[in-house]
């Protein structure tokens, strides 16, 4: 499928499926265990219906959003995603440039293939940086030091990966360390020659550049990947890691992977500036609730004292609108962006961002919103509680 023929995110997933071998597509698309969380993430959006208001002048509409003291062009951005370069060489920087072009945040993963140094050189105003707690805290502290030296605006600490999850699609496909070239994997590669030739031309397994300095001089891509796999996850880490990160990082700090309101309050108490309400895209605990179900609970708990973001399952502009109504300042998405950059490089990433921008603009028009701050609980009907519909205040007054 040509990128020019893509009209929605589902189309982009089809385009990515046609370009990537199954082992690569399933790594992006898959979840954990029986993938119930994947389905739950999407079903949670259906719980809410948007209540439109008409006969409002919506000719001029602005998606402008302020996050952690800086202005962005829309209330959405790109999640941190590791090893994007495996799916298309240079993907991390393509995503960074696409986000910069659209004026929205791109959160570079510390497990990316391209470096935070290169991303900040090409997209300094919109690139944030994500880290994990590591078994060797010196590595975590050094990643923070490097981010400070580069003037990264926002640091994100992911906390929802204390153990490696059982990702059954990966197990069936053989996507593991070390990767073995089984007959099945070889056949998959032969069935997708464009991807395979590009992969081989770049030398196979890509380097995780952010981790290269910690593997020693002359380390290979496999050596660096092995080091990352040894250092993360760090099952012994506790709230002390957040305390250390908060002390070391002077700028806005966002904690990613929060689902429990008590954890949200603990993050607030320890000085976090924001949260990403997330179940890791359904890739960690299959029985975890959908972030959309927990967002209003967490929003109520923190009471506007920190900025809330949300990810997991976003596929439509209307999904973003519903999240804003429930208390999020912005929504992040990962798989759509990865599908786009895999299928079409930087143009594919831009196409995904444009789809979300256009869809959200249309939803704003239908809702009677001229700015994103008009989204609120009055604009929603909660089907799980139909006897308590939206209040009758004018949401655009």
Coordinates of C-alpha atoms in Angstrom, one line a residue, residues 2-343:
X2 CA 1.3 3.4 -1.0
X3 CA 1.6 5.9 1.9
X4 CA -0.4 8.4 -0.2
X5 CA -3.3 5.9 -0.1
X6 CA -3.3 5.7 3.7
X7 CA -6.4 7.3 5.2
X8 CA -6.3 6.1 8.8
X9 CA -4.1 4.4 11.3
X10 CA -5.5 1.0 10.5
X11 CA -4.4 1.5 6.9
X12 CA -0.9 2.4 8.1
X13 CA -0.7 -0.9 10.1
X14 CA -1.6 -2.7 6.9
X15 CA 1.2 -0.9 5.0
X16 CA 3.6 -1.9 7.7
X17 CA 2.5 -5.5 7.7
X18 CA 3.2 -5.6 3.9
X19 CA 6.7 -4.2 4.3
X20 CA 7.9 -6.0 7.4
X21 CA 8.6 -9.7 8.0
X22 CA 6.2 -11.2 10.5
X23 CA 8.8 -11.4 13.2
X24 CA 9.2 -7.6 13.0
X25 CA 5.6 -6.7 12.6
X26 CA 4.5 -8.9 15.5
X27 CA 7.1 -7.3 17.7
X28 CA 5.4 -3.9 17.2
X29 CA 1.8 -5.1 17.0
X30 CA 1.9 -7.7 19.8
X31 CA 1.1 -7.6 23.5
X32 CA 1.7 -9.9 26.4
X33 CA 0.2 -13.3 27.3
X34 CA -3.2 -13.7 25.6
X35 CA -3.2 -10.0 24.6
X36 CA -6.4 -9.2 26.5
X37 CA -4.9 -5.9 27.6
X38 CA -4.6 -4.9 23.9
X39 CA -8.3 -5.4 23.3
X40 CA -9.2 -3.8 26.7
X41 CA -7.2 -0.6 25.8
X42 CA -9.3 -0.1 22.7
X43 CA -12.6 -1.2 24.3
X44 CA -12.1 1.4 27.0
X45 CA -12.6 4.2 24.5
X46 CA -16.0 2.9 23.6
X47 CA -17.2 3.4 27.2
X48 CA -17.3 7.1 26.5
X49 CA -19.3 9.0 23.9
X50 CA -18.7 12.6 22.9
X51 CA -21.6 15.0 23.3
X52 CA -21.4 17.6 20.5
X53 CA -22.7 21.2 20.8
X54 CA -23.7 23.0 17.6
X55 CA -24.5 26.5 16.4
X56 CA -21.0 27.6 17.6
X57 CA -18.6 29.6 15.5
X58 CA -15.7 27.0 15.0
X59 CA -14.2 28.4 11.8
X60 CA -11.0 29.2 13.7
X61 CA -9.8 26.3 15.8
X62 CA -6.5 26.0 17.6
X63 CA -4.9 22.8 18.9
X64 CA -2.1 24.7 20.7
X65 CA -1.1 23.0 23.9
X66 CA 1.2 24.0 26.8
X67 CA 3.1 21.2 28.5
X68 CA 5.6 21.6 31.3
X69 CA 6.1 25.3 30.5
X70 CA 6.5 25.0 26.7
X71 CA 4.1 25.5 23.8
X72 CA 3.3 22.7 21.3
X73 CA 1.1 22.7 18.3
X74 CA -1.2 19.9 19.3
X75 CA -2.2 17.8 22.4
X76 CA -0.5 14.6 21.3
X77 CA 3.0 13.2 20.7
X78 CA 5.1 10.1 20.1
X79 CA 5.8 7.6 22.9
X80 CA 9.3 6.3 23.6
X81 CA 9.9 3.1 21.7
X82 CA 13.1 1.0 21.7
X83 CA 15.0 -0.5 18.8
X84 CA 13.1 1.5 16.1
X85 CA 16.2 1.2 13.9
X86 CA 15.5 -2.5 13.6
X87 CA 12.4 -1.8 11.6
X88 CA 13.9 0.9 9.5
X89 CA 17.5 2.3 9.8
X90 CA 17.5 5.8 11.2
X91 CA 13.9 5.6 12.4
X92 CA 14.5 7.4 15.7
X93 CA 15.7 10.5 13.9
X94 CA 13.0 10.3 11.4
X95 CA 10.4 10.3 14.2
X96 CA 12.3 13.2 15.9
X97 CA 12.2 15.3 12.7
X98 CA 8.6 14.5 12.0
X99 CA 7.6 15.5 15.5
X100 CA 9.5 18.8 15.1
X101 CA 7.9 19.5 11.8
X102 CA 4.4 19.1 13.4
X103 CA 5.5 20.9 16.6
X104 CA 4.7 18.0 19.0
X105 CA 6.8 16.1 21.5
X106 CA 8.8 13.1 20.5
X107 CA 10.0 11.0 23.5
X108 CA 13.2 9.3 22.5
X109 CA 13.8 6.0 24.3
X110 CA 17.1 5.4 26.0
X111 CA 16.8 2.0 24.2
X112 CA 16.7 3.7 20.8
X113 CA 19.2 2.9 18.0
X114 CA 20.0 6.5 17.2
X115 CA 21.5 8.7 20.0
X116 CA 19.9 11.4 22.0
X117 CA 22.8 13.6 21.0
X118 CA 21.8 13.3 17.3
X119 CA 18.1 13.8 18.1
X120 CA 18.8 17.0 20.0
X121 CA 20.9 18.3 17.2
X122 CA 18.1 17.8 14.7
X123 CA 15.0 18.5 16.8
X124 CA 16.0 20.3 20.1
X125 CA 12.7 22.0 20.8
X126 CA 10.4 18.9 20.7
X127 CA 12.6 16.0 21.8
X128 CA 12.2 14.6 25.3
X129 CA 14.2 11.7 26.7
X130 CA 13.1 8.5 28.5
X131 CA 15.2 6.3 30.8
X132 CA 14.8 3.2 32.9
X133 CA 16.2 2.5 36.3
X134 CA 19.1 0.2 35.8
X135 CA 20.8 -2.4 38.1
X136 CA 23.9 -0.2 38.0
X137 CA 22.6 3.2 39.1
X138 CA 25.7 4.8 37.7
X139 CA 24.4 4.2 34.2
X140 CA 21.0 5.8 35.0
X141 CA 22.8 8.8 36.5
X142 CA 25.1 9.2 33.5
X143 CA 22.1 9.1 31.1
X144 CA 20.6 12.0 33.2
X145 CA 24.0 13.8 33.0
X146 CA 24.0 13.6 29.3
X147 CA 20.4 14.8 29.0
X148 CA 21.2 17.8 31.2
X149 CA 24.3 18.6 29.1
X150 CA 22.1 18.6 25.9
X151 CA 19.4 20.8 27.4
X152 CA 16.7 18.2 27.0
X153 CA 13.4 19.8 28.0
X154 CA 11.7 16.9 29.7
X155 CA 12.9 13.6 31.3
X156 CA 10.7 10.6 31.5
X157 CA 11.3 7.7 33.9
X158 CA 9.5 4.4 33.0
X159 CA 8.6 2.4 36.1
X160 CA 6.3 -0.3 34.8
X161 CA 8.9 -2.9 33.7
X162 CA 10.1 -4.6 36.9
X163 CA 10.4 -7.9 35.1
X164 CA 10.4 -9.1 31.5
X165 CA 6.9 -9.9 30.3
X166 CA 5.9 -13.1 28.5
X167 CA 5.4 -11.8 25.0
X168 CA 4.1 -14.9 23.3
X169 CA 4.2 -13.6 19.7
X170 CA 7.9 -13.0 20.2
X171 CA 8.4 -16.4 21.6
X172 CA 6.7 -18.1 18.8
X173 CA 8.5 -16.1 16.1
X174 CA 11.9 -16.4 17.7
X175 CA 12.3 -12.7 18.5
X176 CA 14.7 -13.1 21.4
X177 CA 18.4 -12.6 22.4
X178 CA 20.4 -14.1 20.8
X179 CA 18.3 -14.2 17.6
X180 CA 18.8 -17.4 15.6
X181 CA 18.4 -17.6 11.9
X182 CA 15.9 -20.5 11.8
X183 CA 14.3 -21.6 8.5
X184 CA 11.1 -19.8 9.5
X185 CA 13.0 -16.5 10.1
X186 CA 14.9 -16.9 6.8
X187 CA 11.6 -17.5 4.9
X188 CA 10.1 -14.4 6.4
X189 CA 13.1 -12.4 5.3
X190 CA 12.9 -13.8 1.8
X191 CA 9.2 -12.8 1.7
X192 CA 10.0 -9.2 2.4
X193 CA 13.1 -8.5 0.2
X194 CA 13.0 -4.7 0.5
X195 CA 13.2 -4.8 4.3
X196 CA 15.8 -7.7 4.3
X197 CA 18.1 -6.0 1.8
X198 CA 18.0 -2.7 3.8
X199 CA 18.6 -4.6 7.0
X200 CA 21.6 -6.5 5.6
X201 CA 23.0 -3.4 4.0
X202 CA 23.2 -1.8 7.4
X203 CA 25.0 -4.7 8.9
X204 CA 22.2 -6.5 10.7
X205 CA 21.4 -5.9 14.3
X206 CA 21.6 -2.1 14.8
X207 CA 23.6 -0.4 17.5
X208 CA 21.8 1.0 20.6
X209 CA 23.8 4.2 20.5
X210 CA 22.7 5.6 23.9
X211 CA 24.1 2.5 25.5
X212 CA 27.3 2.2 23.5
X213 CA 29.5 4.2 26.0
X214 CA 28.8 1.7 28.8
X215 CA 29.8 -1.4 26.9
X216 CA 33.5 -0.6 26.5
X217 CA 35.7 0.3 23.6
X218 CA 35.1 -1.8 20.5
X219 CA 31.8 -3.2 21.7
X220 CA 29.6 -4.6 18.9
X221 CA 25.9 -4.1 18.5
X222 CA 25.3 -7.5 20.1
X223 CA 27.6 -6.6 23.0
X224 CA 25.6 -3.4 23.7
X225 CA 22.3 -5.2 23.4
X226 CA 23.5 -7.9 25.8
X227 CA 24.5 -5.2 28.3
X228 CA 21.1 -3.5 28.0
X229 CA 19.4 -6.9 28.6
X230 CA 21.6 -7.4 31.7
X231 CA 21.0 -4.0 33.2
X232 CA 17.2 -3.9 32.5
X233 CA 14.9 -4.6 34.0
X234 CA 16.1 -3.9 37.5
X235 CA 13.7 -5.9 39.8
X236 CA 15.2 -4.7 43.0
X237 CA 14.5 -1.0 42.4
X238 CA 12.1 0.9 44.7
X239 CA 10.9 4.4 45.1
X240 CA 14.5 5.3 45.9
X241 CA 15.2 5.3 42.1
X242 CA 12.7 8.1 41.7
X243 CA 14.3 10.0 44.6
X244 CA 17.7 9.7 42.9
X245 CA 16.4 10.8 39.5
X246 CA 14.5 13.7 41.0
X247 CA 17.6 14.9 42.9
X248 CA 19.7 14.6 39.8
X249 CA 17.3 16.1 37.2
X250 CA 16.6 19.9 37.5
X251 CA 13.9 20.1 34.8
X252 CA 10.4 18.7 34.4
X253 CA 10.2 15.0 35.4
X254 CA 7.5 12.7 34.1
X255 CA 6.9 9.2 35.5
X256 CA 5.5 6.7 33.0
X257 CA 3.6 3.6 33.8
X258 CA 1.3 4.7 36.6
X259 CA -2.1 3.1 37.0
X260 CA -2.8 3.2 40.8
X261 CA -4.0 6.5 42.3
X262 CA -1.8 5.9 45.4
X263 CA 1.2 5.6 43.2
X264 CA 0.2 8.8 41.5
X265 CA 0.1 10.6 44.8
X266 CA 3.5 9.1 45.8
X267 CA 5.0 10.5 42.6
X268 CA 3.5 13.9 43.4
X269 CA 4.9 13.7 46.9
X270 CA 8.4 12.9 45.6
X271 CA 8.4 15.9 43.2
X272 CA 7.4 14.5 39.8
X273 CA 5.9 17.2 37.6
X274 CA 3.8 14.8 35.5
X275 CA 2.6 11.3 34.9
X276 CA 1.9 9.1 31.9
X277 CA -1.1 6.9 32.8
X278 CA -0.1 3.8 30.9
X279 CA -0.1 0.0 30.9
X280 CA 2.8 0.0 28.5
X281 CA 0.6 -0.5 25.6
X282 CA -0.6 -3.8 26.9
X283 CA 2.9 -5.2 26.8
X284 CA 3.6 -5.9 30.5
X285 CA 0.6 -7.1 32.6
X286 CA -2.2 -8.6 30.6
X287 CA -4.7 -8.2 33.4
X288 CA -3.9 -4.6 34.0
X289 CA -6.8 -2.1 33.6
X290 CA -6.9 0.2 30.5
X291 CA -5.3 3.6 31.2
X292 CA -8.6 5.3 30.0
X293 CA -10.4 3.6 32.9
X294 CA -7.9 4.8 35.4
X295 CA -7.3 8.3 34.0
X296 CA -10.4 9.9 35.7
X297 CA -9.5 8.2 39.0
X298 CA -5.9 9.5 38.9
X299 CA -7.0 12.9 37.8
X300 CA -9.3 13.2 40.8
X301 CA -6.6 12.0 43.1
X302 CA -3.9 14.5 42.0
X303 CA -6.4 17.3 41.7
X304 CA -4.6 19.3 39.0
X305 CA -1.3 19.4 41.0
X306 CA 0.6 17.7 38.2
X307 CA 0.2 17.4 34.4
X308 CA -1.3 14.1 33.2
X309 CA -0.5 12.4 29.9
X310 CA -1.8 9.1 28.7
X311 CA -0.9 6.4 26.2
X312 CA -2.0 2.9 25.1
X313 CA -4.5 2.2 22.4
X314 CA -4.8 5.6 20.7
X315 CA -5.9 5.3 17.0
X316 CA -8.3 8.1 16.3
X317 CA -8.6 11.9 16.9
X318 CA -11.7 11.2 18.9
X319 CA -9.6 9.0 21.3
X320 CA -7.5 12.1 22.0
X321 CA -10.6 14.2 22.6
X322 CA -12.0 11.7 25.1
X323 CA -8.7 11.6 27.0
X324 CA -8.6 15.4 27.2
X325 CA -12.2 15.4 28.6
X326 CA -11.1 13.0 31.3
X327 CA -8.2 15.1 32.5
X328 CA -5.2 14.5 30.3
X329 CA -3.2 17.4 28.9
X330 CA -2.0 15.3 26.0
X331 CA -2.1 11.8 24.5
X332 CA 1.0 9.8 23.4
X333 CA 1.0 6.9 20.9
X334 CA 3.7 4.4 19.9
X335 CA 2.5 1.8 17.5
X336 CA 0.9 4.2 15.0
X337 CA 4.2 6.1 14.7
X338 CA 6.2 2.9 14.4
X339 CA 3.9 1.6 11.7
X340 CA 4.3 4.8 9.8
X341 CA 8.1 5.1 10.0
X342 CA 8.5 1.4 9.2
X343 CA 6.2 1.5 6.2

